[in-house]
GROMACS .gro file of C-alpha atoms in nm:
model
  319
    1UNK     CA    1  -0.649  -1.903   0.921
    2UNK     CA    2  -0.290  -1.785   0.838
    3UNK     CA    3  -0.232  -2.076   0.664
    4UNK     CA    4   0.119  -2.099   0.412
    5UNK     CA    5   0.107  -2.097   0.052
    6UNK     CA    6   0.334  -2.376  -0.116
    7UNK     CA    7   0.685  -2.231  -0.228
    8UNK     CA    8   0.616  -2.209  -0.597
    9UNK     CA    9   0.331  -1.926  -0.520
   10UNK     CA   10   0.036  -2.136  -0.667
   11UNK     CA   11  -0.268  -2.133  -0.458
   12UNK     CA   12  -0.307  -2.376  -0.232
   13UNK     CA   13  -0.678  -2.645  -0.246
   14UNK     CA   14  -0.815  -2.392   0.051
   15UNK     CA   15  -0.738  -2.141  -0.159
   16UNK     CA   16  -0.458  -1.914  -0.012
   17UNK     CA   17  -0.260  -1.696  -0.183
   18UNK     CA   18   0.072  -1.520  -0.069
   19UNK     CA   19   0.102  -1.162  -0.264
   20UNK     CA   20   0.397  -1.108  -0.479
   21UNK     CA   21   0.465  -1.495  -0.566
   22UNK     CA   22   0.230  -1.573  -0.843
   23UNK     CA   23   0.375  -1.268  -1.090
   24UNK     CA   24   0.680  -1.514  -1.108
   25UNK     CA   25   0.506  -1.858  -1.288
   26UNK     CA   26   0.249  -1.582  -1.481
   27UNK     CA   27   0.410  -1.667  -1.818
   28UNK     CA   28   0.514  -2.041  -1.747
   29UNK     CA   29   0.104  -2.133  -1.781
   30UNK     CA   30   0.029  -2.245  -2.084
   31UNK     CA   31  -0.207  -2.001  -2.245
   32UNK     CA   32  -0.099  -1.689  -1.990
   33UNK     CA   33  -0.095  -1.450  -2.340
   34UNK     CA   34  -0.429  -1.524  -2.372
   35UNK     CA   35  -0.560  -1.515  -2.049
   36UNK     CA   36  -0.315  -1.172  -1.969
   37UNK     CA   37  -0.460  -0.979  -2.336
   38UNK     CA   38  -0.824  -0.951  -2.169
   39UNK     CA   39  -0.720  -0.825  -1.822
   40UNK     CA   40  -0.705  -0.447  -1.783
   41UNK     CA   41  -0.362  -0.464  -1.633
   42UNK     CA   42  -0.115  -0.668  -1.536
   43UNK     CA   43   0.163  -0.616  -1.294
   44UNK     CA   44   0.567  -0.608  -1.401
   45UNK     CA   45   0.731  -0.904  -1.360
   46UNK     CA   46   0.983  -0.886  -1.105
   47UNK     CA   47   1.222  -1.003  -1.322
   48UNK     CA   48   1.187  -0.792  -1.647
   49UNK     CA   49   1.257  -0.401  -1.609
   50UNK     CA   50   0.979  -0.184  -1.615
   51UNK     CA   51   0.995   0.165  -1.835
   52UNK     CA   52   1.004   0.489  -1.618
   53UNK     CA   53   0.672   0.599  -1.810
   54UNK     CA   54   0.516   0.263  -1.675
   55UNK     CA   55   0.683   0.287  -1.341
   56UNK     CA   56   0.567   0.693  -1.318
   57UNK     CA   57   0.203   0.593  -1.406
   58UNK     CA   58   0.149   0.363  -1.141
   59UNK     CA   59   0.304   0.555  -0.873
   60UNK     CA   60   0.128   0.842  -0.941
   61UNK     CA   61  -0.177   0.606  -0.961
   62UNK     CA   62  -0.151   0.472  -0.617
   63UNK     CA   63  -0.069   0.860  -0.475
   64UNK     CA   64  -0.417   0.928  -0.627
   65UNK     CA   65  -0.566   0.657  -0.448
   66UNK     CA   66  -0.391   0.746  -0.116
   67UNK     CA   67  -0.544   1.104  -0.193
   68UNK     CA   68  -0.857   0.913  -0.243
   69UNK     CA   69  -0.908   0.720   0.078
   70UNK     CA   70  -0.830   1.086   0.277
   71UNK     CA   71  -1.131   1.201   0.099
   72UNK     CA   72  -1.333   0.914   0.169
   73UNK     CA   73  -1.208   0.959   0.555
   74UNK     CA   74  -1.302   1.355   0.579
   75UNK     CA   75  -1.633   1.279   0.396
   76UNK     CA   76  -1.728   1.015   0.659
   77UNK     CA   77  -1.608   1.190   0.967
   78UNK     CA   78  -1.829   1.528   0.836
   79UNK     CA   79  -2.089   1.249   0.827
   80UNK     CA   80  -2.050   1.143   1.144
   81UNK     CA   81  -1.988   1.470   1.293
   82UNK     CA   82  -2.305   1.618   1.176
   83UNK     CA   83  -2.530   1.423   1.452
   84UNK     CA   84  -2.323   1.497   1.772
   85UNK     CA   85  -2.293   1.832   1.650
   86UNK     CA   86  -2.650   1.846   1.564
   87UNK     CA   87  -2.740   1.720   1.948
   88UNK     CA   88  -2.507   2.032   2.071
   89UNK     CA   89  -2.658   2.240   1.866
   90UNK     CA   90  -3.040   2.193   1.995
   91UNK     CA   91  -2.920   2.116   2.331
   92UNK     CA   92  -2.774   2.477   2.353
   93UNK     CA   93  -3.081   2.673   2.287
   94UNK     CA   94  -3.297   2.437   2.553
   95UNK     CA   95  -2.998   2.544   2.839
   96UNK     CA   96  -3.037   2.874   2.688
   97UNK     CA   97  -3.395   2.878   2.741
   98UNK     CA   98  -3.373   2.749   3.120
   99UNK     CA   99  -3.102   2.939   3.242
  100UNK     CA  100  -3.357   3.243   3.128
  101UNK     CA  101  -3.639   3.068   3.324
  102UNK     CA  102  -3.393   2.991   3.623
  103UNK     CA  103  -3.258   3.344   3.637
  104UNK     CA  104  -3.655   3.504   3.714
  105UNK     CA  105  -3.683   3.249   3.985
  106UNK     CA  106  -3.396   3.377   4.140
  107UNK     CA  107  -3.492   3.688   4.073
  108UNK     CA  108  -3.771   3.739   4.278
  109UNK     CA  109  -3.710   3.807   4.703
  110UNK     CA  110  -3.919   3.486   4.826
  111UNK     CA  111  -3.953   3.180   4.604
  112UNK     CA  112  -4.285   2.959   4.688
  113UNK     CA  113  -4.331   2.609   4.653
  114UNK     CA  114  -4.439   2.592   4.259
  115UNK     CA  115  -4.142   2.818   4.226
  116UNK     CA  116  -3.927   2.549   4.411
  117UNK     CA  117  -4.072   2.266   4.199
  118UNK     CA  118  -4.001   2.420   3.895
  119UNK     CA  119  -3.631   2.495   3.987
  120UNK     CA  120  -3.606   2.088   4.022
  121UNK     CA  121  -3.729   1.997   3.729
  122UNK     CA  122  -3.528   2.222   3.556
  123UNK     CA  123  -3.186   2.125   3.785
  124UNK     CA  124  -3.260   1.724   3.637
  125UNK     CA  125  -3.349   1.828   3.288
  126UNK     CA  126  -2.989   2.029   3.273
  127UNK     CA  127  -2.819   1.726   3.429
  128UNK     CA  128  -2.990   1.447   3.101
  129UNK     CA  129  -2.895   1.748   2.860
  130UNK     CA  130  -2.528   1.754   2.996
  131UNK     CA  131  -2.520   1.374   2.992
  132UNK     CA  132  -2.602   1.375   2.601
  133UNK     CA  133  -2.369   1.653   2.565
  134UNK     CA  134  -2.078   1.498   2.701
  135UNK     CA  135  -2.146   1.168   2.494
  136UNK     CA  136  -2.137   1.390   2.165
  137UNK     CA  137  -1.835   1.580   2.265
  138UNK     CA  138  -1.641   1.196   2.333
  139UNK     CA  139  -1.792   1.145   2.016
  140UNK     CA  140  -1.638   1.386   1.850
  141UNK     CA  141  -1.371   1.406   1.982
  142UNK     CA  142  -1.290   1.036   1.962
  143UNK     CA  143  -1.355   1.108   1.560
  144UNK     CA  144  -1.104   1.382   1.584
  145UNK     CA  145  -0.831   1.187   1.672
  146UNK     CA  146  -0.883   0.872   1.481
  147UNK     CA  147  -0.854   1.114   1.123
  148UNK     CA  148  -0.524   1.287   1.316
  149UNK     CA  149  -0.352   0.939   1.260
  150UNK     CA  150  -0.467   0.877   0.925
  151UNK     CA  151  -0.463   1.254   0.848
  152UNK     CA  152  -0.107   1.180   0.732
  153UNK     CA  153  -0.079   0.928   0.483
  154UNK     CA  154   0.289   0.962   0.373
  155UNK     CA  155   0.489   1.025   0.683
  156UNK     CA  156   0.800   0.876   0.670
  157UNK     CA  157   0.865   0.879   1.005
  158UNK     CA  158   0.908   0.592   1.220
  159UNK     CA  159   0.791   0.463   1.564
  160UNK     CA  160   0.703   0.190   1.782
  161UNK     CA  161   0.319   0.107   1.752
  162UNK     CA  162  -0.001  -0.051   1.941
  163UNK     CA  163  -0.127  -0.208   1.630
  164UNK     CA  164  -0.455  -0.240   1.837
  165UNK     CA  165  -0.508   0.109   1.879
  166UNK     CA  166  -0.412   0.146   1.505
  167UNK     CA  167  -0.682  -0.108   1.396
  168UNK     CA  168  -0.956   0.067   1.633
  169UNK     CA  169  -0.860   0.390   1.465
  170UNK     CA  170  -0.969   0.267   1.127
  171UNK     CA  171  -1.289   0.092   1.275
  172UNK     CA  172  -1.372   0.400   1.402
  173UNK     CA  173  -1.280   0.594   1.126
  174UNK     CA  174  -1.528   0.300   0.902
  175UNK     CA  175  -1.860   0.345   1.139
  176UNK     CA  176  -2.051   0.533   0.896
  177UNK     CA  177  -1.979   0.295   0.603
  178UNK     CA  178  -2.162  -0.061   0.839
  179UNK     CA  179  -2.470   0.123   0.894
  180UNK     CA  180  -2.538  -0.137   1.186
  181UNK     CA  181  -2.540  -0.425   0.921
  182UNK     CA  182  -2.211  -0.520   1.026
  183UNK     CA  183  -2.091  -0.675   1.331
  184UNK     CA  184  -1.722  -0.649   1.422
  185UNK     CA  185  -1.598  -0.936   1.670
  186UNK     CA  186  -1.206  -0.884   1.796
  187UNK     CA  187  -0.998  -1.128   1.926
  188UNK     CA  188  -0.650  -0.924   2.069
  189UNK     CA  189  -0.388  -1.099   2.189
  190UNK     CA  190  -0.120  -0.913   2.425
  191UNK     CA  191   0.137  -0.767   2.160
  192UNK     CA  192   0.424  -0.593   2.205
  193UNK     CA  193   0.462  -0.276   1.973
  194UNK     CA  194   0.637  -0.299   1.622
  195UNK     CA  195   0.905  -0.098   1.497
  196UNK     CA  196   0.675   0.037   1.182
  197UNK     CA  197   0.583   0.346   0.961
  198UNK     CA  198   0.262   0.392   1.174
  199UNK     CA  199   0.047   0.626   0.892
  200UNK     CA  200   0.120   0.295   0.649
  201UNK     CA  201   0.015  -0.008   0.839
  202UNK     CA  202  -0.292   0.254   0.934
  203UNK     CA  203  -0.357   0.264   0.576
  204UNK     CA  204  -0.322  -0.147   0.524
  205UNK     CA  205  -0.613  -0.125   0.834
  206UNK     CA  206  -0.805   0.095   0.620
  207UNK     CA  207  -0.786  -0.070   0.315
  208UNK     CA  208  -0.822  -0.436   0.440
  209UNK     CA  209  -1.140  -0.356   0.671
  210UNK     CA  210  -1.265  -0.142   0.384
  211UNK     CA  211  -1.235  -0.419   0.131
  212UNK     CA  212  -1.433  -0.658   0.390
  213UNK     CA  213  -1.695  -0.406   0.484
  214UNK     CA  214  -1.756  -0.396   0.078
  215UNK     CA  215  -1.784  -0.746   0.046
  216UNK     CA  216  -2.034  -0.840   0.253
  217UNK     CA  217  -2.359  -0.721   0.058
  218UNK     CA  218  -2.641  -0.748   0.387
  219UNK     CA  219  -2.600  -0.836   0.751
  220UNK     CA  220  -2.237  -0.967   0.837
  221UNK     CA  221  -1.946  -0.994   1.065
  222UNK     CA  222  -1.594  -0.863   1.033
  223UNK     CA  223  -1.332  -1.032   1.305
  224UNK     CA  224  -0.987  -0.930   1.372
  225UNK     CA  225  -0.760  -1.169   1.548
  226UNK     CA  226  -0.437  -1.066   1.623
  227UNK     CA  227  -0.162  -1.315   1.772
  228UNK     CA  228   0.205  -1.351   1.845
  229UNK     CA  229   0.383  -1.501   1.550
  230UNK     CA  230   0.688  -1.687   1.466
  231UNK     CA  231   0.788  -1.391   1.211
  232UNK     CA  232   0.669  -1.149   1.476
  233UNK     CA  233   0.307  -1.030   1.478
  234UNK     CA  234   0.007  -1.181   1.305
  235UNK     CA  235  -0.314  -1.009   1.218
  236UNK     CA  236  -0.612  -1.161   1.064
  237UNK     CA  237  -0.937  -0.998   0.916
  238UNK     CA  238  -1.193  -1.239   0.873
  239UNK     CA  239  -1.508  -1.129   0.683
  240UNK     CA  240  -1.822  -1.369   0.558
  241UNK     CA  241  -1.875  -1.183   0.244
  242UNK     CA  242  -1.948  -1.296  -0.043
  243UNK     CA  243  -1.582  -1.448  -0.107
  244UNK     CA  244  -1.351  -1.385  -0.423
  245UNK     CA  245  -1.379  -1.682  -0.711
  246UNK     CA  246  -1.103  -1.921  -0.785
  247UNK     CA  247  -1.023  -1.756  -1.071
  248UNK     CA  248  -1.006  -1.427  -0.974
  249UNK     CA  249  -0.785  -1.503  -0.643
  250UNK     CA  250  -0.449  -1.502  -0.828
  251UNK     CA  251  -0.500  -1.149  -0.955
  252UNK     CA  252  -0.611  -0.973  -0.646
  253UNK     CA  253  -0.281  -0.776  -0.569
  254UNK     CA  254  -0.231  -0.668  -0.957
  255UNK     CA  255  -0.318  -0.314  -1.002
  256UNK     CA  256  -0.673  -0.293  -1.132
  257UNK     CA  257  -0.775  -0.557  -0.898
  258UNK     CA  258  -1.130  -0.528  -0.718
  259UNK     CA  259  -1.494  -0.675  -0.694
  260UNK     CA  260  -1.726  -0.429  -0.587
  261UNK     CA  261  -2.084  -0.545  -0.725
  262UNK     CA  262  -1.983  -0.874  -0.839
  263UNK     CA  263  -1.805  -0.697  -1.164
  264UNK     CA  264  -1.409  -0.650  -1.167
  265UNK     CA  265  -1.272  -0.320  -1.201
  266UNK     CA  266  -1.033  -0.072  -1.090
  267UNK     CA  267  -0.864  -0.035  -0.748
  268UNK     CA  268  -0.529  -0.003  -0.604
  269UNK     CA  269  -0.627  -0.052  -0.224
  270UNK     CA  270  -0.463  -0.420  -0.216
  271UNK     CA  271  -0.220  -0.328  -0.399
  272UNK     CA  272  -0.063  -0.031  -0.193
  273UNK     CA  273  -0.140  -0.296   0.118
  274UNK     CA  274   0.133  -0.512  -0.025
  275UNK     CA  275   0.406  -0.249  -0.117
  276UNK     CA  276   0.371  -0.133   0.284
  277UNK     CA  277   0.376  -0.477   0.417
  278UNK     CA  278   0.635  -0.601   0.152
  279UNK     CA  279   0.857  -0.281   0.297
  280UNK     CA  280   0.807  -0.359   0.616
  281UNK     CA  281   0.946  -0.708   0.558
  282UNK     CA  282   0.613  -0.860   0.612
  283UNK     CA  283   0.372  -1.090   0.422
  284UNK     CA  284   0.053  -1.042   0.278
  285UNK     CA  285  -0.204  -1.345   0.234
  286UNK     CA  286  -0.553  -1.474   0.128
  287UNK     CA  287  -0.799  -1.730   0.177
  288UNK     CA  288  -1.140  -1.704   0.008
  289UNK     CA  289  -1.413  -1.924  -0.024
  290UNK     CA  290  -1.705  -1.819  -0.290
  291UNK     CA  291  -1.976  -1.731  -0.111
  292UNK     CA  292  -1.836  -1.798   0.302
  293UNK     CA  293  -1.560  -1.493   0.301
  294UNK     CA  294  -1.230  -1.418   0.306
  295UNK     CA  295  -0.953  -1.386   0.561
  296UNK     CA  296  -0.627  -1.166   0.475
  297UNK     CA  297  -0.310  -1.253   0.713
  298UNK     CA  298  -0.087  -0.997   0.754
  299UNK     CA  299   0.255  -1.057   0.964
  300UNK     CA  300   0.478  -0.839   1.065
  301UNK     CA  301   0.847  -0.854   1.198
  302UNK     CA  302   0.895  -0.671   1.501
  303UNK     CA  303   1.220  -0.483   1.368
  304UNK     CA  304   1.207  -0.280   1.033
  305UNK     CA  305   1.472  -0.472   0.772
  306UNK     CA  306   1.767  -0.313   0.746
  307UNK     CA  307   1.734  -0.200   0.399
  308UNK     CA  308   1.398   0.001   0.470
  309UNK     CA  309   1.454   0.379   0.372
  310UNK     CA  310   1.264   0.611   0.605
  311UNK     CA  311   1.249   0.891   0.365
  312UNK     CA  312   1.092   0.705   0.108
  313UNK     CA  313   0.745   0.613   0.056
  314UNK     CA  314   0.540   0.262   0.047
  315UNK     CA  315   0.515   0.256  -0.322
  316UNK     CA  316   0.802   0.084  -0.499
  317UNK     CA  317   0.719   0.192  -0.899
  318UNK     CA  318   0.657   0.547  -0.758
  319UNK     CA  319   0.935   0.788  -0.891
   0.00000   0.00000   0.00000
């Protein structure tokens, strides 16, 4: 895994694929006219200007899609709220109901035996209904505070962050969409933290674990490696989905990109994953293999570049 793509950007026989250098050879293919007239879209080429109507649509594209995954992240948390809440709930009215029976125990001047008994059972059925209660409320809770950092798309702020805790965050945040089909294996290495926009890279998490929950279509396993790296930090997700097709590969981080259902249509999830890492002066690659999975390697410096603006936001084309 992690493997480098050959300078001129093509993809290598194992099929990886390093975003943002295949755009440049596009129109030195013989036949790329063709090929480019039945795609849906295409991106610019780095190298020819693109019009402020093009560069407006996309941006506000990709906001729409960052507006998009905060819906999908509210509507799955409300999802996964709903049970916790719903043991609470019942669990309420039970203590309700015992507190009434323990209060005309107590009531009465001398308490017998069957009195006595009762009062136990009632003491250890209080102490399994706390138990479940106080796994609901870390449930919650621990829910809670995985949408606070995603809550947040844009913020331009940055900070030093545990990219492990960032990565959890999204796992967390993806429960609901596995439905105990898929297995997640992690393999952390000790990492120091990265100088970063933390509600980006939180977003690449998202989208990249997303993406590989998506592609695998029954029982599977996502693993995340994470490693020291000569560039700074490498992380890895590993899925053994159904795998992206050779021809299909190049295209992946063009805006339109995705393969959901074995059928390509629109998405801008990979997409926005390179304009963060890109800005963070990072890489973004692939390997796929049709029908064994894909791995995307992201690494990461540990310093922002220089050039990085803080106020602005992840997505180049956007005004």
């Amino acid at each position: 895994m992690g493997q480098r793509a050959p300078p001129d950007g093509d993809p290598q026989r194992d099929g990886t694929l390093v975003a943002g250098q295949r755009a440049r050879r596009q129109d030195q293919r013989p036949g790329a006219g063709q090929r480019g007239a039945a795609r849906s879209a295409q991106p610019p080429d780095p190298d020819v200007p693109v019009s402020p109507d093009a560069s407006t649509e996309i941006g506000d594209a990709v906001n729409s899609a960052k507006l998009a995954t905060l819906g999908m992240l509210v509507a799955g948390v409300a999802h996964e709220v709903n049970t916790p809440l719903g043991a609470l709930a019942s669990n309420h009215d039970v203590i309700k109901r015992a507190m009434g029976k323990l209060q005309d125990i107590l009531a009465d001047d001398v308490v017998d035996e069957t009195e006595l008994t009762e009062v136990r059972r009632i003491v250890r059925a209080l102490d399994g209904i706390l138990k479940v209660n106080d796994l609901a409320v870390t449930r919650v809770l621990e829910l809670v505070g995985s949408l606070r950092s995603f809550g947040r798309l844009d913020r331009s702020e940055t900070d030093r962050l545990d990219l492990h805790e960032g990565i959890d965050n999204a796992l967390v945040l993806l429960r609901h969409r596995m439905e105990r089909r898929v297995r997640i294996e992690k393999e952390y290495a000790e990492l120091p933290p990265i100088e970063c926009f933390p509600q980006q890279l939180n977003q690449v998490f998202m989208n990249l674990l997303l993406n590989a929950i998506q592609a695998i279509e029954g029982e599977g396993t996502i693993t995340v490696v994470t490693a020291p790296d000569d560039r700074g930090v490498r992380i890895e997700i590993h899925d053994t989905g159904r795998g992206i097709p050779p021809e299909l590969l190049e295209t992946i981080f063009e805006p339109g990109f995705t393969t959901k259902g074995n059928r390509v249509g629109m998405g801008l999830g990979l997409l926005i994953s390179r304009q963060i890492v890109d800005r963070h002066g990072g890489r973004i690659a692939v390997r796929s293999e049709t029908g064994r999975g894909s791995t995307f390697t992201v690494t990461l410096p540990l310093e922002l570049p220089d050039e990085s603006d803080a106020g602005g936001t992840p997505s180049d084309p956007a005004p």
